Coordinates of C-alpha atoms in Angstrom, one line a residue:
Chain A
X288 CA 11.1 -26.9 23.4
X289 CA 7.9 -25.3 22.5
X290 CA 8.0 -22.3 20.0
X291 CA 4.3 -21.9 19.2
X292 CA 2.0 -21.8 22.0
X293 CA -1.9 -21.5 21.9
X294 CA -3.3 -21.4 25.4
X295 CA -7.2 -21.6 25.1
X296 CA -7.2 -19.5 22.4
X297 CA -10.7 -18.0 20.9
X298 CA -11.8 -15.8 18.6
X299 CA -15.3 -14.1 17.1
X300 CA -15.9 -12.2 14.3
X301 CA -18.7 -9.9 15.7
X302 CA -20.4 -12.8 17.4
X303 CA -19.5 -15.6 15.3
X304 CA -16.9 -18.0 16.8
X305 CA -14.2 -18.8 14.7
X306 CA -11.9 -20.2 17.1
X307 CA -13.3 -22.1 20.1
X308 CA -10.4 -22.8 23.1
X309 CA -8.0 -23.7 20.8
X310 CA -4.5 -25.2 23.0
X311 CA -1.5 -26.1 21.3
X312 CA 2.2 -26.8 21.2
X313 CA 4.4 -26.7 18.2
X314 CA 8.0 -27.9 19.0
X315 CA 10.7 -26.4 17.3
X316 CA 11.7 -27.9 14.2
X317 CA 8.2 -29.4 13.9
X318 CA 6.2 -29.3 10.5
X319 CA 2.9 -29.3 11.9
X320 CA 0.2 -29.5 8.4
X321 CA -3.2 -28.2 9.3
X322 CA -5.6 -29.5 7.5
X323 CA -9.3 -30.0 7.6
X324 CA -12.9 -28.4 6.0
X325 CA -13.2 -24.9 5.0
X326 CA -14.6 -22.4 7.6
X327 CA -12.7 -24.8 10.1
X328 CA -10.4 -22.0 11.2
X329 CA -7.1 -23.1 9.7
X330 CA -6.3 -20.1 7.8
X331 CA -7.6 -17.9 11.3
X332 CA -5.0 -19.8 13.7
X333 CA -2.7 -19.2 10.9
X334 CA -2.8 -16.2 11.2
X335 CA -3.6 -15.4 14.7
X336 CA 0.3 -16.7 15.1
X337 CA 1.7 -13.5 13.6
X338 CA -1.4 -11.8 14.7
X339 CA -3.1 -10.8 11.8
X340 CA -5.8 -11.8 13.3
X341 CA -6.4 -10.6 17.0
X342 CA -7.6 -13.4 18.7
X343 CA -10.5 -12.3 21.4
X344 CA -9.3 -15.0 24.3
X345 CA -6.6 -17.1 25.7
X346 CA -2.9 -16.1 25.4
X347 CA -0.7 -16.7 22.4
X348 CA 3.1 -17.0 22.7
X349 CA 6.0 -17.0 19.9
X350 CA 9.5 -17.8 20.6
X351 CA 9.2 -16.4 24.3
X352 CA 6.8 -13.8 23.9
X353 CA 3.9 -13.5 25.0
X354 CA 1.0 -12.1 23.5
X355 CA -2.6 -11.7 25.2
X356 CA -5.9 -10.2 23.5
X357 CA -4.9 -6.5 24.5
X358 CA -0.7 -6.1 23.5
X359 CA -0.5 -2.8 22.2
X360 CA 0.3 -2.7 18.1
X361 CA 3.3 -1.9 18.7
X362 CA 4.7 -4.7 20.6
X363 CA 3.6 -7.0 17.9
X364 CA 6.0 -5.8 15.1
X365 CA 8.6 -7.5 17.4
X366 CA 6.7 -11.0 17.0
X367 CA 6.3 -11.1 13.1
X368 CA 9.8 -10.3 12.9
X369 CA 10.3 -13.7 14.2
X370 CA 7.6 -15.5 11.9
X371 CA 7.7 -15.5 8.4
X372 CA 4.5 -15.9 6.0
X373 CA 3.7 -17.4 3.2
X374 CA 0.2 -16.5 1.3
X375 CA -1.9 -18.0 -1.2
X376 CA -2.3 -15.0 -3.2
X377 CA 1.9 -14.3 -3.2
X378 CA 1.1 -10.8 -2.2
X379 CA 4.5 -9.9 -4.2
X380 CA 5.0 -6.2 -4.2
X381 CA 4.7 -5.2 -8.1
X382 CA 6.9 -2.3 -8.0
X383 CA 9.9 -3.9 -6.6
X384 CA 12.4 -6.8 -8.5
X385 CA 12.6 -10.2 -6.8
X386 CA 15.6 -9.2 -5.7
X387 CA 14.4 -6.2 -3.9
X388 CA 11.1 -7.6 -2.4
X389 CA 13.8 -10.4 -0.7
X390 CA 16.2 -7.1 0.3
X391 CA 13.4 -4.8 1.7
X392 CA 12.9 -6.4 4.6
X393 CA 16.4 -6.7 6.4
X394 CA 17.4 -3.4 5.0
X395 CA 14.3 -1.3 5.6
X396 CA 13.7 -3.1 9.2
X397 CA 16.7 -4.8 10.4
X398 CA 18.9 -2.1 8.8
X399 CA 21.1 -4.8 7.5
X400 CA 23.8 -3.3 5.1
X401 CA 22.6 -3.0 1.6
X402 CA 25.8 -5.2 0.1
X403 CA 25.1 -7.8 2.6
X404 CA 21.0 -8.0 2.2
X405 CA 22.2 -7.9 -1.3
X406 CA 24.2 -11.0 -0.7
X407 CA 21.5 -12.8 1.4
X408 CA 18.9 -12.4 -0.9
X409 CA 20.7 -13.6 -3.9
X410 CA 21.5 -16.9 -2.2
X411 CA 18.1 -16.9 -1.4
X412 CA 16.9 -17.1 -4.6
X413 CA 19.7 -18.8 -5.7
X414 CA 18.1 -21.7 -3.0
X415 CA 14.5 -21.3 -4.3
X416 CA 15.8 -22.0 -8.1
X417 CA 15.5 -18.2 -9.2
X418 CA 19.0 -17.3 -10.0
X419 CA 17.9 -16.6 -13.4
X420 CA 15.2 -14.4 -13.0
X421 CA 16.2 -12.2 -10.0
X422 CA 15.8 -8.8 -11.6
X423 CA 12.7 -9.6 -12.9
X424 CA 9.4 -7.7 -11.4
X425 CA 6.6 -10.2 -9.9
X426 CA 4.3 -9.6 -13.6
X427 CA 7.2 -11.1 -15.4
X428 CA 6.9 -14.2 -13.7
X429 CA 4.8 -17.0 -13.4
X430 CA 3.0 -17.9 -10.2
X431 CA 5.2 -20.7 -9.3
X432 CA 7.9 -18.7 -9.3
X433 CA 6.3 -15.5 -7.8
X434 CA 5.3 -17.9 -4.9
X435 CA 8.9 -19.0 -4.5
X436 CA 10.1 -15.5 -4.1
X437 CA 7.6 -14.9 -1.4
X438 CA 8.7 -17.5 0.5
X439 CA 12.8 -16.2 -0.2
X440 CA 11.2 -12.9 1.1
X441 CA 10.2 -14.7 4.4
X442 CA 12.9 -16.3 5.0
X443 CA 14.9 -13.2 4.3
X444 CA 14.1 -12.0 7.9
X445 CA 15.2 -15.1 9.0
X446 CA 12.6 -16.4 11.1
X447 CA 11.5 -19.2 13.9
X448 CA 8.4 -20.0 12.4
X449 CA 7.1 -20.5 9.1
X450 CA 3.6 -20.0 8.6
X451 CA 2.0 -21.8 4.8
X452 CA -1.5 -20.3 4.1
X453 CA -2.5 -22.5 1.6
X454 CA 0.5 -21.6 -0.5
X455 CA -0.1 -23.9 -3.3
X456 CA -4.0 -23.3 -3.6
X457 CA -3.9 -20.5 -6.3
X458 CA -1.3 -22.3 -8.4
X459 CA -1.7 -23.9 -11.8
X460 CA -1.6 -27.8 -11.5
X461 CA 1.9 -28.0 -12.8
X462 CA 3.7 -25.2 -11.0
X463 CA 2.5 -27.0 -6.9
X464 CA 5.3 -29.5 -7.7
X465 CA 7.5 -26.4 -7.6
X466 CA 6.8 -24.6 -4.4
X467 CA 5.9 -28.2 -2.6
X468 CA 9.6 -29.2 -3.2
X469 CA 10.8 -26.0 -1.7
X470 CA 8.5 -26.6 1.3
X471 CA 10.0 -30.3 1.9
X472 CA 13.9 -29.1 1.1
X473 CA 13.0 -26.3 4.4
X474 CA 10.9 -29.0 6.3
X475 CA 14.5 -31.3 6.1
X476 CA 16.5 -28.5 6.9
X477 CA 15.0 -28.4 10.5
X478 CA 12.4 -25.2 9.8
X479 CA 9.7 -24.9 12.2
X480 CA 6.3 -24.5 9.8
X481 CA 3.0 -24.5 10.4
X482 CA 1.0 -25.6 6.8
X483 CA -2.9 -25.3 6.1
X484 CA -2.8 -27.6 3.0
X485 CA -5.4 -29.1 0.9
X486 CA -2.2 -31.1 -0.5
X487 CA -3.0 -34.5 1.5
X488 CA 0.1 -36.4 -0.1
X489 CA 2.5 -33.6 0.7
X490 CA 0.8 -33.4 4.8
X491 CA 1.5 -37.4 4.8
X492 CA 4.9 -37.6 3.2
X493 CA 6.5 -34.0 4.9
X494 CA 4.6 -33.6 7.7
X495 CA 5.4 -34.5 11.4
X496 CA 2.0 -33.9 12.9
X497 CA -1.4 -33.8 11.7
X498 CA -3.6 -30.9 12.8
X499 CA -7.2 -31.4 11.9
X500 CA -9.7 -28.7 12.5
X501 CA -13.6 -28.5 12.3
X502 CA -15.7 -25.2 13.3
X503 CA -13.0 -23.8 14.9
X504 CA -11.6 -26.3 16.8
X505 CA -9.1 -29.0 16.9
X506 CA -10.6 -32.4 16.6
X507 CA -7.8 -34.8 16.4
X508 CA -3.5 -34.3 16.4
X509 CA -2.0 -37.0 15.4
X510 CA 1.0 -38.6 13.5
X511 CA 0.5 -38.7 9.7
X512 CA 0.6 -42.5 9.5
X513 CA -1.7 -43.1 12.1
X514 CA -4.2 -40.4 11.0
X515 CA -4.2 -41.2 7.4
X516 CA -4.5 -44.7 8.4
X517 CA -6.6 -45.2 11.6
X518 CA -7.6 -41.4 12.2
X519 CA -9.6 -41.8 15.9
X520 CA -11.9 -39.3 15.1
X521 CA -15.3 -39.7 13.2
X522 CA -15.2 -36.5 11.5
X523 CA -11.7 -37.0 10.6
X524 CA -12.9 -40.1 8.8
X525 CA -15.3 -38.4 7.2
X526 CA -13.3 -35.5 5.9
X527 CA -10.8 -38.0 4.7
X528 CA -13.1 -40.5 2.7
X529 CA -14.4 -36.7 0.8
X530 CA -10.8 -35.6 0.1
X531 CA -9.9 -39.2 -1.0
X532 CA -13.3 -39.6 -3.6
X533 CA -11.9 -35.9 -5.3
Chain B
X153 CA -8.5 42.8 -37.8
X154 CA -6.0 41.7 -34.9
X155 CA -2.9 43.6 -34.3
X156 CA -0.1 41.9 -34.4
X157 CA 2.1 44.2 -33.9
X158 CA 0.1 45.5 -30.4
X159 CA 0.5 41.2 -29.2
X160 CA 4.7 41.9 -30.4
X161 CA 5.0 45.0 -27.9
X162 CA 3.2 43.7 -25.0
X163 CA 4.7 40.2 -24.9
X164 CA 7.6 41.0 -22.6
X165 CA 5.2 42.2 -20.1
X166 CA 3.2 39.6 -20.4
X167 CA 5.7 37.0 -20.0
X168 CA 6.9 38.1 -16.7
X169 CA 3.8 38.2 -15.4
X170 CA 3.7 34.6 -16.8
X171 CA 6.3 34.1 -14.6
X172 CA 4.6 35.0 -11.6
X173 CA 1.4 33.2 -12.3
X174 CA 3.8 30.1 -12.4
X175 CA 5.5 30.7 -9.2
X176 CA 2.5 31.8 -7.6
X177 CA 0.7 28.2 -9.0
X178 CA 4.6 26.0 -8.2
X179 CA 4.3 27.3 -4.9
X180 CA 0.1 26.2 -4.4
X181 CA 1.0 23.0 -5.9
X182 CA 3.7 22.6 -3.4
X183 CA 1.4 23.3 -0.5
X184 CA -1.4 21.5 -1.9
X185 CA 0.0 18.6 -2.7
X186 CA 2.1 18.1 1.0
X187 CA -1.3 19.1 2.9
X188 CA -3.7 17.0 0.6
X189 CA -1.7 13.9 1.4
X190 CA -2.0 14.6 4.8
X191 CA -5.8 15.2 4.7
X192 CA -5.8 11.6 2.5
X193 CA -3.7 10.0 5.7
X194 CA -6.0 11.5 8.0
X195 CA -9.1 10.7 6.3
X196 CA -7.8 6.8 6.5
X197 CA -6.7 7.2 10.2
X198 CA -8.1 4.7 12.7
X199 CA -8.8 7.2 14.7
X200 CA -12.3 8.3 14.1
X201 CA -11.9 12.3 15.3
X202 CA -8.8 12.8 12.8
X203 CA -11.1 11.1 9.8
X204 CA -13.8 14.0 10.8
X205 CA -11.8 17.0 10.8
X206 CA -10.5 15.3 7.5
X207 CA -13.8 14.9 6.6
X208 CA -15.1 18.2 7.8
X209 CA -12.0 20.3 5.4
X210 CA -12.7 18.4 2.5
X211 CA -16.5 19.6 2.9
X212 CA -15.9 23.2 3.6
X213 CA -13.4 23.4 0.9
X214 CA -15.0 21.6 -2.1
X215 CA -18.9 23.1 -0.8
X216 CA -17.7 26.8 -1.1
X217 CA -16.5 29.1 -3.9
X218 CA -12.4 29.4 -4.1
X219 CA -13.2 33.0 -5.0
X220 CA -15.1 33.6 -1.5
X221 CA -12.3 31.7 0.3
X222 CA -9.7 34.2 -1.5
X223 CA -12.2 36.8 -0.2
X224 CA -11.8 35.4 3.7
X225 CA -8.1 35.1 3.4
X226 CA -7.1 38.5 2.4
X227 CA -10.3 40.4 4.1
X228 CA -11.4 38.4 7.0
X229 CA -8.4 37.3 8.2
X230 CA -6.5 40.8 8.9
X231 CA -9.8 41.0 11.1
X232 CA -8.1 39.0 14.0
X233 CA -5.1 40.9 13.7
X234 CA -2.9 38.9 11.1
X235 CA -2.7 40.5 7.7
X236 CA -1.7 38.8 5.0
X237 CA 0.0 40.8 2.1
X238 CA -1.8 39.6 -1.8
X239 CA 0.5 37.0 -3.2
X240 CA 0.8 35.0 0.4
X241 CA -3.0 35.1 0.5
X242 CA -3.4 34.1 -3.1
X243 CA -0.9 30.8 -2.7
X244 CA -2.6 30.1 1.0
X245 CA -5.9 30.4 -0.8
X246 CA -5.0 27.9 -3.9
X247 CA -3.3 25.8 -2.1
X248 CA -5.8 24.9 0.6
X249 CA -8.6 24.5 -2.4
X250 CA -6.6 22.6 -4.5
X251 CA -5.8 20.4 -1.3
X252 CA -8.9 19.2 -1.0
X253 CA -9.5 18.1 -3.9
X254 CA -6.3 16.1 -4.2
X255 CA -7.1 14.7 -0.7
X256 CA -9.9 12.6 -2.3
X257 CA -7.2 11.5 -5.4
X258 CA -4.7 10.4 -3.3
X259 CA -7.4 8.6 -0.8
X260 CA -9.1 6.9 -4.0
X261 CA -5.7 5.8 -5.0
X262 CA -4.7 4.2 -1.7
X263 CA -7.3 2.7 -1.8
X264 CA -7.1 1.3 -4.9
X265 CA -4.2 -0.8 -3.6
X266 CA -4.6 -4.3 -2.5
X267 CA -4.8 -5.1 0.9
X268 CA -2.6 -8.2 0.7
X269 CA 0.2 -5.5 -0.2
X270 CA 0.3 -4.0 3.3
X271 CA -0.9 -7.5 4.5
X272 CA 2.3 -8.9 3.1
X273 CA 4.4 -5.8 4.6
X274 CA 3.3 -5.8 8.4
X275 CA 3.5 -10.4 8.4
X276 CA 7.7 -9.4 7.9
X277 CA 7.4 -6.6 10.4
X278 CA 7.5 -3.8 8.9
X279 CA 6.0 -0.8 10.9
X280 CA 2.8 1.1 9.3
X281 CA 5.6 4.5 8.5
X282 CA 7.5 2.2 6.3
X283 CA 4.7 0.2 5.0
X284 CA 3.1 3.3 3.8
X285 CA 6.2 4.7 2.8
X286 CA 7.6 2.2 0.5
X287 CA 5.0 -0.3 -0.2
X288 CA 1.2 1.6 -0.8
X289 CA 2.9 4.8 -1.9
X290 CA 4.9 3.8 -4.2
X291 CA 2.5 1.8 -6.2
X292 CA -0.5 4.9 -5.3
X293 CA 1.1 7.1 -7.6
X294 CA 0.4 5.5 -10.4
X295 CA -3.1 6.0 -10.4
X296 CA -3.1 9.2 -9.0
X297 CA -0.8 10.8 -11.4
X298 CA -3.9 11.4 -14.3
X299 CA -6.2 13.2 -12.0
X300 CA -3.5 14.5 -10.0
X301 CA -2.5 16.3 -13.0
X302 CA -5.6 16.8 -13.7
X303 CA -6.5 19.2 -10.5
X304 CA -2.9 20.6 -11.1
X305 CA -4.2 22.1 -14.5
X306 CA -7.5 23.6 -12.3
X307 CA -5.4 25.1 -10.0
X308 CA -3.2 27.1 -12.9
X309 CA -6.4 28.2 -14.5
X310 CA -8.0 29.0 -11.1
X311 CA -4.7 31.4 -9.8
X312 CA -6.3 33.5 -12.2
X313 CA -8.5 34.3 -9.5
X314 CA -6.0 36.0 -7.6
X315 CA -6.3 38.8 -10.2
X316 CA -9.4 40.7 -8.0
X317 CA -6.9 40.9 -5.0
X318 CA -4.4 42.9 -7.0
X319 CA -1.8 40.1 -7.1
X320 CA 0.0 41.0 -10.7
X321 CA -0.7 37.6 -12.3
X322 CA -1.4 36.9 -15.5
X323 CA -4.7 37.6 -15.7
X324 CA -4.2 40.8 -13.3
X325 CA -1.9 42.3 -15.9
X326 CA -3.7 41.2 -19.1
X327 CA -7.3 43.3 -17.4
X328 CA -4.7 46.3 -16.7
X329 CA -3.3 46.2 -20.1
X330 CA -6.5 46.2 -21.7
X331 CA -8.1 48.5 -19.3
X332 CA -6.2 51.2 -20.8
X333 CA -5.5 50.2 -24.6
X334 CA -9.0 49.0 -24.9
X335 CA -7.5 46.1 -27.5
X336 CA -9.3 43.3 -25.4
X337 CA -9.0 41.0 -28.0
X338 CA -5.5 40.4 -29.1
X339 CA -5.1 40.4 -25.2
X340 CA -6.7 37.9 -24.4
X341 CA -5.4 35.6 -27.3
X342 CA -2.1 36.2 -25.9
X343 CA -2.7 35.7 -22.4
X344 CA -4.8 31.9 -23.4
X345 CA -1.7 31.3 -25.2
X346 CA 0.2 31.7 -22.8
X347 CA -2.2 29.8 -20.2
X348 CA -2.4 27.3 -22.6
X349 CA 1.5 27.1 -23.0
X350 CA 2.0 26.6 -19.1
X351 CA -0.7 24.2 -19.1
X352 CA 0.8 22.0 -21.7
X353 CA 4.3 21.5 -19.6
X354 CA 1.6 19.8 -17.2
X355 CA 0.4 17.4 -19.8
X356 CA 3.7 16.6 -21.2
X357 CA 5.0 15.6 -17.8
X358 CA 2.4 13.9 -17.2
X359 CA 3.1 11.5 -20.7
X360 CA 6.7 11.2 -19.3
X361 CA 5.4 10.4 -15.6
X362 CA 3.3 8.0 -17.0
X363 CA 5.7 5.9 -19.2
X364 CA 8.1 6.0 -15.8
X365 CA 5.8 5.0 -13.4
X366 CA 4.8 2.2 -15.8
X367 CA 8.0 0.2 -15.5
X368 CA 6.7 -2.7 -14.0
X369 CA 3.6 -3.2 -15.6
X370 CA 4.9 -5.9 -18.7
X371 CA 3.1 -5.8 -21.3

């Protein structure tokens, strides 16, 4: 069953398109790894799923509902309840603990029980490898670990999707390691995830469908193996003889 | 030479009019404070006609003397009908000023916050009340707190303006007491004392604000 559907989906920024009749089906369970050149419109799909971004044509849908280029604001709090996000800049809240950025969101919008939220987010940390450092404020840790708590604080609200925005991108070298492996332990635990990754050995080994994009478009979907190895495409080629030289 | 002994006999009288200047500036501060965060959330409306009137208050107020809006309150106003004894005009007065002014500090320091804080908020679904409410306030007050305090001090030196309307402030009682001794001098001294006293609780809670609001700033 589909979770994520993009039906001829566009989208301008004043008159620049950014997404040109973009059509596509994410299955649940599904890690689908989006990769290609910057300014393809990776990060703008991203986050035209939780609707972020307004997309200006076609019709979106999440988990059953269905969202066109005119929903009212309102409506849309219901989606991103459903989809949880992950962003390259953590976007921690500085004035709450790790525990309490994970607790804010059930108890402040599902109105989950303070004990229980309490209880949820310490296993969630607990999960992400944070048990240690859970009353600790976002400037007392490093970025690895502030990323990890983002994603405990996504999947706090306990969502159908998963959206990656380039989660490892502002990372030191040795800390990626750390939020990658939390990425693949969800990917095997059947979460649904969209990823825009520069992380080509993570897309190849975790991934169960390649997404590559190109001035706003989608150019070729394939599976990992035969992209990496035979990708159809010409740009894809191209793109993928760059990333292998750097 | 100053007499001492003059400051000795009218301190009780001064105090208690102390005591109103601070009610009459706790009060403003109040009003001020409640109505300038509401100009500051109007200002950043979406909607462009609130942002104008927004806009348009913070103009009038700042662009005109506080002494000539005291003047409309308490004289212009009874002319539709509505009169408005001294003290209610006085606070009404202060606090409309001084909420201007701390419009554009609590606007600068929303401002000042991130987007990707409220980003991160409204991605889990949280609605723009609670977003405001416990994300961008909370970590807003931080750099608000100097200048708020800042305009807070203003606005205790400036109730001394409601002295011309007959409210018995401070400053109304210090001109009354000298009017008659003639021992300007060692009334005054006692009466900047005293301003100076009350504005000094201001800066010291300001020191202990600050080390609070700090707590999550590691060093």
């Amino acid at each position: 069953m589909s979770i994520v559907t993009f039906r001829n989906v566009g989208k301008t920024f004043g008159s620049r398109p950014v997404l040109q009749d973009v059509s596509l089906d994410i299955e649940e369970g599904q890690v689908a790894a989006l990769i290609g050149p910057s300014g393809a419109g990776k990060s703008t799909l991203l986050r035209c799923v939780n609707q972020l971004e307004r997309h200006s044509a076609g019709e979106i849908s999440v988990d059953g509902l269905v969202i066109g280029t005119h929903t009212r604001s309102r409506d849309l709090t219901a989606l991103r309840r459903r989809v949880g996000m992950v962003f390259q800049s953590f976007n921690l809240w500085p004035h709450l603990s790790a525990l309490e950025n994970v607790m804010i969101g059930p108890t402040s919008i599902l109105k989950t029980p303070l004990s229980q939220a309490r209880r949820q987010a310490e296993h969630l940390l607990d999960q992400v490898g944070l048990a240690a450092h859970m009353a600790k404020y976002p400037g007392q840790l490093s970025g690895g670990q502030q990323q990890r708590v983002a994603i405990a604080r996504a999947l706090a609200m306990e969502p159908r999707v998963m959206l990656f925005d380039e989660a490892t991108s502002a990372l030191d070298p040795e800390m990626v390691q750390e939020v990658l492996g939390v990425m693949e332990r969800l990917a095997a635990a059947g979460t649904t995830m969209l990823v825009v990754t520069h992380e080509m050995s993570f897309a190849r080994r975790v991934a169960d469908r390649i997404i590559f994009m190109a001035d706003g478009q989608i150019v070729e979907d394939a599976m990992p193996e035969d992209f990496f190895s035979a990708p159809r495409e010409a740009r894809s080629r191209a793109f993928l003889e760059r990333a292998h030289l750097s | 030479m100053i007499d001492w002994h003059f400051i000795a006999i009218i301190m009780p009288r001064l105090l208690r009019a102390c005591g109103q200047t601070m009610g009459i500036s706790l009060c403003s501060l109040s009003l001020a404070t409640i109505l300038g965060l509401s100009v500051a959330l109007l200002r950043l409306s979406p909607i462009r006609v609130l942002g104008t009137a927004a806009w348009t208050y913070v103009w009038l107020v700042r662009g005109t003397p506080l002494l000539l809006q005291l003047f409309a309150l308490y004289y212009a106003v009874p002319l539709t009908g509505l009169r408005l004894d001294p003290w209610l005009a006085g606070v009404l007065a202060l606090g409309f000023n001084s909420a201007a002014y701390f419009s554009e500090i609590f606007r600068a320091a929303i401002q000042s916050i991130p987007p990707g804080q409220s980003e991160a908020a409204i991605a889990i679904g949280m609605g723009p009340a609670t977003t405001l409410w416990k994300i961008v306030l909370p970590q807003a007050l931080r750099p608000a707190l100097p200048p708020y305090i800042g305009q807070a001090i203003t606005l205790i030196k400036n109730s001394s303006l409601v002295s011309v309307i007959a409210v018995p402030d401070l400053m109304q009682t210090a001109q009354s007491i000298y009017s008659v001794t003639f021992k300007v001098v060692e009334v005054m001294l006692a009466t900047g004392v005293l301003y100076l006293f009350m504005t000094t609780l201001l800066q010291i809670a300001q020191t202990w604000l600050e080390r609070r609001l700090n707590y999550y700033t590691v060093k």
